[in-house]
Coordinates of C-alpha atoms and ligand atoms in Angstrom, one line a residue:
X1 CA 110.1 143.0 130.0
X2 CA 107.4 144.9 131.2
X3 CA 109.0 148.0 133.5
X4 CA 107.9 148.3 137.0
X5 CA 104.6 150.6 136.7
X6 CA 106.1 152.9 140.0
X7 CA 109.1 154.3 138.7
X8 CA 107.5 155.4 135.4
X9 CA 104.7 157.3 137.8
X10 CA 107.1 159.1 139.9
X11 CA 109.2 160.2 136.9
X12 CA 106.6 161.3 135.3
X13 CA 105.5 163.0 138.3
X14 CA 108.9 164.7 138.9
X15 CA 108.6 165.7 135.0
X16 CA 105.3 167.0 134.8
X17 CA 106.4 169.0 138.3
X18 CA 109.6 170.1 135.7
X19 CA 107.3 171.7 133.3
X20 CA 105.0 173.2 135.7
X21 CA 108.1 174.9 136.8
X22 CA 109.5 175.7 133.7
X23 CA 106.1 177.1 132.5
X24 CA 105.5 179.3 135.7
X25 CA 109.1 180.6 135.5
X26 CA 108.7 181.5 131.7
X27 CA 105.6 183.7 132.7
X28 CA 107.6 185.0 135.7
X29 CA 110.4 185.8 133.3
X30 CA 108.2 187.9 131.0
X31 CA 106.5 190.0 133.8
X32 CA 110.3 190.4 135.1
X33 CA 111.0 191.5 130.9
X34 CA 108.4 193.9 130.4
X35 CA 108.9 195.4 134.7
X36 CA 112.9 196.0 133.9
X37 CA 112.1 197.5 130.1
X38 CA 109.9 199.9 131.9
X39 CA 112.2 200.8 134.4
X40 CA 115.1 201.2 132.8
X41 CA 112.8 203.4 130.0
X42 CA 111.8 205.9 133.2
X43 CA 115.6 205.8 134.1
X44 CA 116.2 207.1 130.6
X45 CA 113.4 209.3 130.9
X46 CA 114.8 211.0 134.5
X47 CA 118.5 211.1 133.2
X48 CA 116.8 212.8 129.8
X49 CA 114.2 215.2 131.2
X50 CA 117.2 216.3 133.8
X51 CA 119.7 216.7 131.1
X52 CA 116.3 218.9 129.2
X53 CA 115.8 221.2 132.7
X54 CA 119.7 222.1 133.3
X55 CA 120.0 223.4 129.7
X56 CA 116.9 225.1 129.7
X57 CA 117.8 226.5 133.2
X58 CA 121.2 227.6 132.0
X59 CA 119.7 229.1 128.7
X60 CA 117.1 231.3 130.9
X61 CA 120.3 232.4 132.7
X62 CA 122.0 233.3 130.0
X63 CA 119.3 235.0 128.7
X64 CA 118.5 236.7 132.0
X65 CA 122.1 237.7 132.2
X66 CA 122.1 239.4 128.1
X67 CA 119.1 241.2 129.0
X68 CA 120.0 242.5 132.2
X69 CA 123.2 244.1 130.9
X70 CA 121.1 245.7 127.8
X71 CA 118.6 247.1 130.7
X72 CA 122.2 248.8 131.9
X73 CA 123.4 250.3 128.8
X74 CA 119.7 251.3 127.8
X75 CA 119.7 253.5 131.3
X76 CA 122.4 255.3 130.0
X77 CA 122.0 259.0 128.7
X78 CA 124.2 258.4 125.4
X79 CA 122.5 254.9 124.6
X80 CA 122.6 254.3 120.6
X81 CA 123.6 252.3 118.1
X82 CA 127.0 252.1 118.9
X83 CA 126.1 250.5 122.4
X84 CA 123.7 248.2 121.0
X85 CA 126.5 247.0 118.8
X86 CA 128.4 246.7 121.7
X87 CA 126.2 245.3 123.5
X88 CA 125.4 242.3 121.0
X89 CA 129.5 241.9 120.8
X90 CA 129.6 241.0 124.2
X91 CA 126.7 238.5 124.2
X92 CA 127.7 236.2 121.4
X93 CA 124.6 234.1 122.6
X94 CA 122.3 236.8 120.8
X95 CA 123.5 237.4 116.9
X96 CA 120.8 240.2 116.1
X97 CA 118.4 243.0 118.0
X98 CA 115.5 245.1 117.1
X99 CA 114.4 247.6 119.4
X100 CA 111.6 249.8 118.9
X101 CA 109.8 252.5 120.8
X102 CA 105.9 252.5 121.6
X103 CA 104.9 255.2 119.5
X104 CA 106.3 252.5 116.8
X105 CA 109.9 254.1 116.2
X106 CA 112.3 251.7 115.0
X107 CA 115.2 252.6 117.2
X108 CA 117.4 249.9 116.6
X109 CA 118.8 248.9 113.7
X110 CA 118.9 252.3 112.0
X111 CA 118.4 250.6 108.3
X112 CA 117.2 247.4 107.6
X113 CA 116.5 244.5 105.3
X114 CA 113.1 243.9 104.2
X115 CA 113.8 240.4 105.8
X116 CA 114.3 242.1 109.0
X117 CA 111.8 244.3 108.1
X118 CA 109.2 241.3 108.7
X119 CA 110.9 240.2 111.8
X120 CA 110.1 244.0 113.3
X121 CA 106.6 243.3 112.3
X122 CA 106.2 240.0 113.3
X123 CA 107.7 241.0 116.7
X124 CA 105.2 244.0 116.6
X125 CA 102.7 241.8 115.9
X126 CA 103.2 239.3 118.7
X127 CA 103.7 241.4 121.5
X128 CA 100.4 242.8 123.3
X129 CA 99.5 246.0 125.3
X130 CA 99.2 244.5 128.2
X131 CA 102.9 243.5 127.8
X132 CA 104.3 247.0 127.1
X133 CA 102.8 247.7 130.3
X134 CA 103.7 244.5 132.1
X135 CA 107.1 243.8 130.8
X136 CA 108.2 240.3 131.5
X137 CA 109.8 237.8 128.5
X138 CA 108.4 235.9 126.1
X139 CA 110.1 233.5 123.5
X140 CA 109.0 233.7 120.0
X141 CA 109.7 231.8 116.8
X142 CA 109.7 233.9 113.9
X143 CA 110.5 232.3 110.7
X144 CA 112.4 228.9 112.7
X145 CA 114.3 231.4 115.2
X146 CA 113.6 231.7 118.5
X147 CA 113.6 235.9 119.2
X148 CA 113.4 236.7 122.9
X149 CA 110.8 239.6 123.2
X150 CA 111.5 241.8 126.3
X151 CA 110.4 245.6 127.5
X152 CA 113.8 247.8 128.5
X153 CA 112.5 250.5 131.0
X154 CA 114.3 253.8 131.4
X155 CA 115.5 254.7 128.1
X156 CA 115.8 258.0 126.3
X157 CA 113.1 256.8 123.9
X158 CA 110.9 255.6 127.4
X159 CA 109.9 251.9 127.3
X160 CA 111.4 249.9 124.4
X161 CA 110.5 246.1 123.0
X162 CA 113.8 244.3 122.2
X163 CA 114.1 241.2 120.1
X164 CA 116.9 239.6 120.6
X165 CA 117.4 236.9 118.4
X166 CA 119.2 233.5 119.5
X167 CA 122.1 232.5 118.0
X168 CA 121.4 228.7 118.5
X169 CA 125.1 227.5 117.9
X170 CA 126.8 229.5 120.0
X171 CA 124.0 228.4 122.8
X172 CA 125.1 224.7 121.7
X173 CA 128.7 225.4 122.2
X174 CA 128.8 227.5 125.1
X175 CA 125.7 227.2 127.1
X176 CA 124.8 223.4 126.7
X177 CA 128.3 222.4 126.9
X178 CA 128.3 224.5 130.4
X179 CA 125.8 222.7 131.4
X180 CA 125.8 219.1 130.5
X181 CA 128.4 216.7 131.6
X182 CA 128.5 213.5 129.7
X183 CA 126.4 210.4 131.3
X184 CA 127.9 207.8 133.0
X185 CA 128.7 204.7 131.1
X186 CA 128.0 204.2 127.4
X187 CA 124.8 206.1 127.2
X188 CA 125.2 209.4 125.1
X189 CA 123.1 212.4 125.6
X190 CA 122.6 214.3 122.5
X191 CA 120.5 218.1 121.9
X192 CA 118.5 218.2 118.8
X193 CA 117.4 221.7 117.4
X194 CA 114.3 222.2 115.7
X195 CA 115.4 221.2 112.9
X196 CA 116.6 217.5 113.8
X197 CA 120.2 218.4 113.3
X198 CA 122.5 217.4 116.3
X199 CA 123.7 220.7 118.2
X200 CA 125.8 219.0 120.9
X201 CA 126.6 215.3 121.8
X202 CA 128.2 214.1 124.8
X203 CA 130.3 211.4 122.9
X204 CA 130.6 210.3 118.9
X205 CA 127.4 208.3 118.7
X206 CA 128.3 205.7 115.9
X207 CA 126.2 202.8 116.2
X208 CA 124.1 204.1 119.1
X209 CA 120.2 204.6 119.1
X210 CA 118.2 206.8 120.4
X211 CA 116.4 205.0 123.8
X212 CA 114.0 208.0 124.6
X213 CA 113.6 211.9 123.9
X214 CA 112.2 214.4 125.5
X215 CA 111.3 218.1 124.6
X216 CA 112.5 221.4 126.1
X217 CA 110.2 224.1 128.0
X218 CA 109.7 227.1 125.8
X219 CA 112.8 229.0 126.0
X220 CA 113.5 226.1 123.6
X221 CA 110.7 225.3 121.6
X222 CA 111.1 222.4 119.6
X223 CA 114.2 221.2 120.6
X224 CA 114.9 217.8 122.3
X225 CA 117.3 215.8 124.3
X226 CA 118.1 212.2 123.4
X227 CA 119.5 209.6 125.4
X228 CA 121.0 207.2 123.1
X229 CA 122.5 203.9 123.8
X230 CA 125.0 201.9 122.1
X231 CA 124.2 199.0 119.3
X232 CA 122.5 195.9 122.2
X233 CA 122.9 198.2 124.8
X234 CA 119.8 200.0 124.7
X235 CA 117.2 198.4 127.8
X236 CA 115.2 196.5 125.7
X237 CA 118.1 194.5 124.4
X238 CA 119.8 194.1 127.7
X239 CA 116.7 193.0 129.3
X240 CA 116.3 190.2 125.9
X241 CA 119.6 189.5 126.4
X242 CA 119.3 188.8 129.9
X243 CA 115.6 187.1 129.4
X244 CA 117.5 185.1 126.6
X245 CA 120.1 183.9 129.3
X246 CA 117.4 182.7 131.7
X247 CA 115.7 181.0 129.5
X248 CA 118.8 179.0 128.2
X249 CA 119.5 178.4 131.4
X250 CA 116.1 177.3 132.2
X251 CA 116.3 175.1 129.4
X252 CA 119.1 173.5 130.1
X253 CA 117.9 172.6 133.4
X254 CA 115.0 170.9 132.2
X255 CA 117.3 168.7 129.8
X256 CA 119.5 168.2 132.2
X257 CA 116.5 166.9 134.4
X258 CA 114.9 165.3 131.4
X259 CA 118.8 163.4 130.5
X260 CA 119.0 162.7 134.5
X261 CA 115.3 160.7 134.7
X262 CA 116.0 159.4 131.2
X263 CA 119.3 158.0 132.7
X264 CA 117.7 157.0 135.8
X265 CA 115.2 155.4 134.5
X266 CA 117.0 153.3 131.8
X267 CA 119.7 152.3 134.7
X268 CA 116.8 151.4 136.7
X269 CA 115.4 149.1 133.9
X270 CA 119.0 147.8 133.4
X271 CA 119.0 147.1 137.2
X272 CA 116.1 145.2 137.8
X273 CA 117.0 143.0 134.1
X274 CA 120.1 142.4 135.8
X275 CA 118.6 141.4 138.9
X276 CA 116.5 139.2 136.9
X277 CA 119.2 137.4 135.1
X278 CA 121.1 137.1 138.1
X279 CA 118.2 135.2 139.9
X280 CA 117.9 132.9 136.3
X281 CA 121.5 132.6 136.3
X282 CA 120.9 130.8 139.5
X283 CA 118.5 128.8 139.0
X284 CA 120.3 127.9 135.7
X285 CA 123.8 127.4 137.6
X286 CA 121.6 125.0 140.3
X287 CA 120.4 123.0 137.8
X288 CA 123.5 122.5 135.6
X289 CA 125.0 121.2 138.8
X290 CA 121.9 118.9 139.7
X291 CA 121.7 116.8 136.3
X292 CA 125.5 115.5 136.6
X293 CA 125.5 115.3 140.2
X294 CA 122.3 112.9 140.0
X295 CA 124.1 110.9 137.1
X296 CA 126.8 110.4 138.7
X297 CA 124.9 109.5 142.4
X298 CA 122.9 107.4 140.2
X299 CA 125.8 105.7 138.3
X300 CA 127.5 105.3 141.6
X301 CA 125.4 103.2 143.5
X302 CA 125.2 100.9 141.0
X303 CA 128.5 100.2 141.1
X304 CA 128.4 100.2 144.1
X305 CA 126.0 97.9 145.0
X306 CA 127.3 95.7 142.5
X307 CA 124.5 95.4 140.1
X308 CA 126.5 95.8 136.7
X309 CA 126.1 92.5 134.7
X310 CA 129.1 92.5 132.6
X311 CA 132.8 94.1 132.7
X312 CA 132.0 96.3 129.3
X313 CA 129.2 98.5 131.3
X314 CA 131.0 98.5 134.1
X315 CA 133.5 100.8 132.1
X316 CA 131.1 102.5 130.1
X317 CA 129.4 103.2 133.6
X318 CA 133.1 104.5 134.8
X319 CA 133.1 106.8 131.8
X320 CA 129.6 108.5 132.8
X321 CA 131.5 109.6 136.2
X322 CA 134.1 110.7 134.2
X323 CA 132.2 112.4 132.2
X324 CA 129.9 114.0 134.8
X325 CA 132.3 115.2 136.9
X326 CA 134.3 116.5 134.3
X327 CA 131.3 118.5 133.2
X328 CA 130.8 119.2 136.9
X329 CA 134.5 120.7 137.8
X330 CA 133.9 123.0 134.1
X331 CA 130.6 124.3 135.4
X332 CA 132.1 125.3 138.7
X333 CA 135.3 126.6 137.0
X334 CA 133.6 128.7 135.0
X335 CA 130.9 129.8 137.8
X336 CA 134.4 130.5 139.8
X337 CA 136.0 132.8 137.2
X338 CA 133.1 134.6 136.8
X339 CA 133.1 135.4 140.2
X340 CA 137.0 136.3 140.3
X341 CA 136.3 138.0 136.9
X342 CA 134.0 140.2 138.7
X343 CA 135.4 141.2 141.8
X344 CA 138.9 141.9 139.7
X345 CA 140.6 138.8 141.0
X346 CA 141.1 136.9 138.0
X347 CA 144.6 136.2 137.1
X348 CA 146.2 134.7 134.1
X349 CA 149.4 133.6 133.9
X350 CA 150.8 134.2 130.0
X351 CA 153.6 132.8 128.9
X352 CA 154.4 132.0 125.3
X353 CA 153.3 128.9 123.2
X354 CA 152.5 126.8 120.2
X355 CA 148.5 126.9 120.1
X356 CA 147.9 123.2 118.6
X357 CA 148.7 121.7 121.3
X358 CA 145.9 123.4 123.7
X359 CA 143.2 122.9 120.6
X360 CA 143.8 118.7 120.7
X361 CA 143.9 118.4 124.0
X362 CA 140.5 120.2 124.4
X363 CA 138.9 118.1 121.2
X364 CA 139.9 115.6 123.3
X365 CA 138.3 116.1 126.3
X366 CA 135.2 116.3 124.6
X367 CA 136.2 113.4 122.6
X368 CA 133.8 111.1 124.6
X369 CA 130.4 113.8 124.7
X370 CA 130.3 114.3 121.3
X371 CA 130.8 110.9 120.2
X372 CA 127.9 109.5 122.2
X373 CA 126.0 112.4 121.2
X374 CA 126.5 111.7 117.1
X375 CA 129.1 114.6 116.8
X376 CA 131.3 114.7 113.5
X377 CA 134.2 116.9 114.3
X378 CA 136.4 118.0 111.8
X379 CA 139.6 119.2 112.8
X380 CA 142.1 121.4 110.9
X381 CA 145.6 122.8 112.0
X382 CA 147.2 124.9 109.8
X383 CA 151.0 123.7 109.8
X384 CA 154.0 126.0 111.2
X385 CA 151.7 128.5 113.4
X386 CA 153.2 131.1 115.5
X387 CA 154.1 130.9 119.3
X388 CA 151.4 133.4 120.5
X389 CA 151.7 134.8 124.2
X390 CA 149.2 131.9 126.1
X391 CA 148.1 131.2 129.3
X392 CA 146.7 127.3 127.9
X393 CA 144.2 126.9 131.0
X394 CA 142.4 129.6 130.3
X395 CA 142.4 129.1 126.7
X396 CA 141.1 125.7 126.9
X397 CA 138.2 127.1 129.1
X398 CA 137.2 129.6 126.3
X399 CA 137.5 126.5 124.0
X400 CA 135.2 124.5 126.0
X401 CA 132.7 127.0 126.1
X402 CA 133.0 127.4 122.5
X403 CA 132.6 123.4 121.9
X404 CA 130.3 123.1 125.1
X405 CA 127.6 126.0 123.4
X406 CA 128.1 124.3 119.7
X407 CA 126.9 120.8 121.0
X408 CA 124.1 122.8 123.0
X409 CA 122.9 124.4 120.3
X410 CA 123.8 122.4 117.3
X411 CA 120.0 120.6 116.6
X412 CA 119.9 118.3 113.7
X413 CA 122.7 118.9 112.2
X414 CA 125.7 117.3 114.4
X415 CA 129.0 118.7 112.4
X416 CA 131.8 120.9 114.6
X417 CA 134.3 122.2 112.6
X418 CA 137.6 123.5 114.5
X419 CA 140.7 125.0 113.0
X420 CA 143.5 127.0 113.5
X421 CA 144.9 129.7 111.2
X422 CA 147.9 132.0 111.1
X423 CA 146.5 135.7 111.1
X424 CA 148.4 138.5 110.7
X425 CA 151.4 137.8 113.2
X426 CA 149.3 136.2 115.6
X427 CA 146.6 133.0 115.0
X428 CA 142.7 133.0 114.9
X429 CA 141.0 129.8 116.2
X430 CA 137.6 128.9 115.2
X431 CA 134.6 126.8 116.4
X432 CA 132.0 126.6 113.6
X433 CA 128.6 124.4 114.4
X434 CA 125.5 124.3 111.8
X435 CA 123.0 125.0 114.5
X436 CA 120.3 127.2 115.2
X437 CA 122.8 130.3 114.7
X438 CA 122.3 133.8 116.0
X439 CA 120.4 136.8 114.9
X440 CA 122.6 139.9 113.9
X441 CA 121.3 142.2 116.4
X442 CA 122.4 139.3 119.1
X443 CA 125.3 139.1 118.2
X444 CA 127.1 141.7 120.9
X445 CA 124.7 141.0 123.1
X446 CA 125.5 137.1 123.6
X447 CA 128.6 138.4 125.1
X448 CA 127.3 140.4 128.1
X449 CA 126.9 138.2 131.6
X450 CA 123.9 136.5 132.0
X451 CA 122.7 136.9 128.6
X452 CA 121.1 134.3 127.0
X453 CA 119.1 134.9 123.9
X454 CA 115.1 134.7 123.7
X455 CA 114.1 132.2 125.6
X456 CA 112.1 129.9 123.6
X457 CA 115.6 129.4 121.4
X458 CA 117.3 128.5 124.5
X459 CA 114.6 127.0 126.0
X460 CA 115.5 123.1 127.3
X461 CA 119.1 124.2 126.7
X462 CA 121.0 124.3 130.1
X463 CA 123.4 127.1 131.0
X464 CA 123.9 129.9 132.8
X465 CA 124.6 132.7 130.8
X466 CA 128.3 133.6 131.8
X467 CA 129.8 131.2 129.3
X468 CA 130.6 133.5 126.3
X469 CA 131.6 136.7 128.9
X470 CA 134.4 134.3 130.1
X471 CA 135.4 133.7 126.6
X472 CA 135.5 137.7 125.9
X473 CA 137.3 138.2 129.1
X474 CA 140.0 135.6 128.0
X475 CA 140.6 136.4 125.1
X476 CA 141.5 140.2 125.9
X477 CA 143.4 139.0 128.6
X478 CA 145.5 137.6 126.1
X479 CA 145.3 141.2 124.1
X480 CA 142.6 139.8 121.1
X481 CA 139.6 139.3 120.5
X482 CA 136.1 137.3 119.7
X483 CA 134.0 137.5 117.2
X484 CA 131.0 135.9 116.0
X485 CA 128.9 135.0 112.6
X486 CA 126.1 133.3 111.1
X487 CA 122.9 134.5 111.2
X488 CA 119.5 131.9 112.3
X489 CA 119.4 128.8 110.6
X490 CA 123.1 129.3 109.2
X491 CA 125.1 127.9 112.1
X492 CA 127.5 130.4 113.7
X493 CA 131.2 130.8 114.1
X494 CA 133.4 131.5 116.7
X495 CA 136.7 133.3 116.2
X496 CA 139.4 133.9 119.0
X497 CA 141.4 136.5 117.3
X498 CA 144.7 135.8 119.4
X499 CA 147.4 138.2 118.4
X500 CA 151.3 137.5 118.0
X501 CA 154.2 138.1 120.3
Ligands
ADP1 P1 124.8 129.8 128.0 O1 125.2 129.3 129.3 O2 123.4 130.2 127.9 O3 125.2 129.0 126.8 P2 126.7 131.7 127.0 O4 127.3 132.9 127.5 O5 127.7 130.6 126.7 O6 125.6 131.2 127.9 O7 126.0 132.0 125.7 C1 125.1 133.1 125.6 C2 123.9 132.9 124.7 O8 124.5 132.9 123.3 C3 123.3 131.5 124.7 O9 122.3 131.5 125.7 C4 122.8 131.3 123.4 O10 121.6 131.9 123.2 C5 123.8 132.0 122.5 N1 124.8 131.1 121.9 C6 126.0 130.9 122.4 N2 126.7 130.0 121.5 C7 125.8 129.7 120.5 C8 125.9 128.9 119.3 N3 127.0 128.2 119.1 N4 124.8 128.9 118.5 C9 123.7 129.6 118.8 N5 123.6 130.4 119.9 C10 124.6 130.4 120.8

C-alpha cells in the first residue's frame, strides 16, 4: 500500500522544524555555557579579590598600629633595649626588629647573628636617602620574609630605620582570621603564603578545588587567596551539569516528538488500511449476498413458473434454495456478530456439553455443499470426550467458518479432515484441508477483521474478511483458543483449543 504522499510531507515538515529547533537551542545552550562559566568565574573573582583587600587592609592596620606604638616608646628619654623587647612582646604580629641610626649605629639588637647581620645590611641596602628624609613605609623581602622598613622620629639617637620583621603565622591566626568570615555556601576561601603552604582556611577543604586566585598588594607580596569549590561544585561543572540537563531534556523532547509522529504516522497508515478493508469488506459482504440471492431468485421462478420437467429436479431445485439461503442466513449471521462483536454486544450463552454432537450436526449441514462440490470428509471422534463449558451456536458458527474457508480454499485437492480430541482436561477440535495453506508470517494476521491474505491467493474467492476474527472471538469466549498450521502448498489446520470445566 502506497502511504498517502501528505502526511509524510507534513511530518517531515514538523521534523525537520524539530531539528531546526533542537540545533538552534544547542547553540543557544553553549553561548548560555560559556556566558554563566564567565560569570560565575568574575563572582569568584569579586568574592576573592574582596576577601585579598580586607586582609591586606587589616594587615596595614596592624602594621600601622605596631609602628605607631614603637614611634611612642622611641619618644621616650630612657628608650633601649629593654623597651624594644617590650615593645616586640606586645606585638606578637612582628617576631624580630633592627633599628639603626643614620650615622650607621646599630642600635637595636645590641649583638647579633651573622644571619641577622645580612638582614641589617640588606635593610641598609634597600632603604634610600630620600627615605631617611621622607619617612613613610615600605615592605621588603629579605631572604622569603617580608621586613617592614620604617623611619622613627624623635629618638635619643635622632631618626632611626626599623625593620620589623613579620611573623607570618601569627598574621594568619590573628589578623586574617579577624578579618575573614567564611563564604556563604560550600565555597571555601583559603590564604596561601609565599611559599604555597595554606596559612588560613575558612573550612577543611577535602575534595575541593581551587575555582580562581588572586594576589595580595604589597604588604603581602606573594601571597594569594583562593576560592575553592567543592568536588562538581566548582562553575564550570555546575554550568555542565546544568547544560548536561538541557540537553537531556532537549533530547528527550525530540524522541518524544520523533516516537509521537512515528506513532502518528503508523496509526494513520493503520487508519486509512482499515478504511480500505472496510470499504472491500463491503463490497465483498455485497457480493456474497448477491450470488445466493440470484440463485435462489433464479431457482425460484422456475418453480414457479412451472418449468421443471421431472419430480427429481424439482427436488434437487428445492435443495439449491435450501442451500442458498442457508448460505445466506450464515453470511448475515456472521456479518451480524461482527457487528455485535464490535460494538461489545455480543453475548454467549455457555452452558456445559458433550462437543460430538455440535461437530455432526455442522458436517451435516454442509453435508449437501461438499458433496456436490467433490468433498471427501473424513470424520474422527475420539470416544468418551469431556463435557467442556459450550455455548453450541456459536461453536457451530466457528465450525462453519472453519469448513466454509477449507472448501474456499481447498483447490485440487478436495479432502477435509475433522476430528475431535481430548486435550489436557478440555478437547481440541480440528479442521484440516490440503489447500493452498498459509504463509508463516500470515498466520496471526488471518485473524485480524477484514484481513484477507494477498490478493491474488484470494483472488475469485468470495468473503469478507471477518470469518476467522469471529472464530477467535468465540473461542476465547469460551476461555481457549485457535491456532493455525501448514505453511503454502501444505494445506493448513485449524485447531479450537477449547479448555475443560
Ligand atoms: P474470508 O472471508 O476472506 O475467508 P476469513 O477471516 O475467514 O475471511 O479468513 C481470512 C483469510 O485467511 C482469508 O482471506 C484467507 O486468505 C485465509 N484463510 C482462511 N482459511 C484458510 C484456509 N483454510 N486455507 C488457506 N487460507 C485461509
Amino acid at each position: 500500500m502506497t502511504p498517502p504522499r501528505l502526511p509524510l510531507l507534513i511530518f517531515g515538515a514538523v521534523f525537520a522544524a524539530a531539528l531546526v529547533l533542537a540545533a538552534l537551542g544547542y547553540l543557544s545552550l553553549r553561548r548560555w555555557e560559556q556566558a554563566a562559566e564567565r560569570q560565575l568565574r568574575e563572582q569568584a573573582r569579586d568574592a576573592a579579590t574582596m576577601a585579598a583587600e580586607k586582609v591586606e587592609m587589616a594587615v596595614v592596620r596592624a602594621e600601622q598600629d605596631g609602628i605607631a606604638d614603637l614611634q611612642a616608646v622611641a619618644l621616650d628619654r630612657g628608650f633601649g633595649a629593654d623597651a624594644v623587647a617590650a615593645w616586640l612582646r606586645r606585638n606578637p604580629l612582628f617576631d624580630a626588629a633592627y633599628l639603626c641610626a643614620r650615622d650607621g649605629r646599630v642600635v637595636y639588637p645590641a649583638r647579633w647573628s651573622r644571619a641577622e647581620g645580612l638582614v641589617i645590611a640588606a635593610l641598609r641596602a634597600e632603604i634610600s636617602q630620600g627615605f631617611w628624609d621622607r619617612g613613610g613605609r615600605r615592605h621588603l623581602d629579605v631572604d622569603g620574609r617580608v621586613v617592614l622598613a620604617t623611619v622613627l622620629r624623635g629618638s635619643r639617637w635622632g631618626p632611626l630605620l626599623a625593620g620589623l620583621r613579620r611573623d607570618d603565622r601569627t598574621l594568619g591566626r590573628d589578623v586574617v582570621d579577624r578579618a575573614l568570615a567564611a563564604p556563604e555556601g560550600r565555597s571555601a576561601l583559603v590564604v596561601v603564603d609565599a611559599s604555597g603552604r595554606p596559612v588560613w582556611t575558612s573550612r577543611p577543604l577535602e575534595s575541593a578545588a581551587p575555582v580562581i586566585t588572586v594576589p595580595f598588594g604589597e604588604a603581602l607580596p606573594a601571597w594569594r587567596v583562593a576560592l575553592y569549590e567543592p568536588a562538581g561544585l566548582a562553575p564550570r561543572d555546575m554550568v555542565r551539569r546544568q547544560a548536561m540537563s538541557f540537553m537531556a531534556a532537549f533530547a528527550l523532547l525530540l524522541a518524544l516528538i520523533g516516537t509521537g509522529l512515528v506513532a502518528t504516522y503508523r496509526l494513520q497508515r493503520r487508519e486509512s488500511e482499515i478504511a480500505r478493508l472496510k470499504s472491500d469488506f463491503v463490497a465483498n459482504v455485497s457480493h456474497d449476498l448477491k450470488t445466493p440471492l440470484s440463485l435462489i431468485r433464479m431457482f425460484a421462478e422456475t418453480l414457479e413458473m412451472d418449468r421443471v420437467p421431472d419430480e427429481a429436479r424439482r427436488r434437487e431445485y428445492y435443495a439449491v434454495l435450501t442451500r442458498e439461503s442457508e448460505r445466506l442466513s450464515r453470511l448475515i449471521d456472521n456479518v451480524l456478530d461482527f457487528s455485535r462483536i464490535e460494538s461489545g454486544r455480543q453475548r454467549y450463552d455457555i452452558g456445559h456439553g458433550p462437543v460430538e454432537p455440535v461437530v455432526h450436526e455442522e458436517i451435516e449441514s454442509f453435508r449437501h455443499p461438499l458433496h456436490q462440490q467433490g468433498f471427501a470428509v473424513d470424520v474422527s471422534i475420539a470416544p468418551d470426550l469431556p463435557d467442556v463449558p459450550l455455548d453450541a451456536e456459536a461453536l457451530k458458527q466457528a465450525l462453519a467458518n472453519l469448513l466454509d474457508n477449507a472448501m474456499k480454499y481447498s483447490g485440487d485437492q478436495r479432502k477435509i479432515a475433522v476430528s475431535a480430541r481430548r486435550e489436557g482436561g478440555g478437547v481440541a477440535v480440528e479442521v484440516a484441508d490440503e489447500g493452498i495453506g498459509i504463509p508463516i508470517s500470515e498466520r496471526e494476521r488471518i485473524f485480524e477483521k477484514f484481513y484477507r491474505i494477498g490478493r491474488s491467493e484470494t483472488q475469485g474467492r468470495r468473503g469478507s474478511g471477518v470469518g476467522l476474527a469471529l472464530v477467535r472471538h468465540i473461542v476465547e469466549a469460551h476461555g481457549g483458543r485457535v491456532t493455525v498450521d501448514g505453511g503454502p502448498g501444505e494445506g493448513s489446520r485449524f485447531t479450537l483449543h477449547l479448555p475443560g470445566a
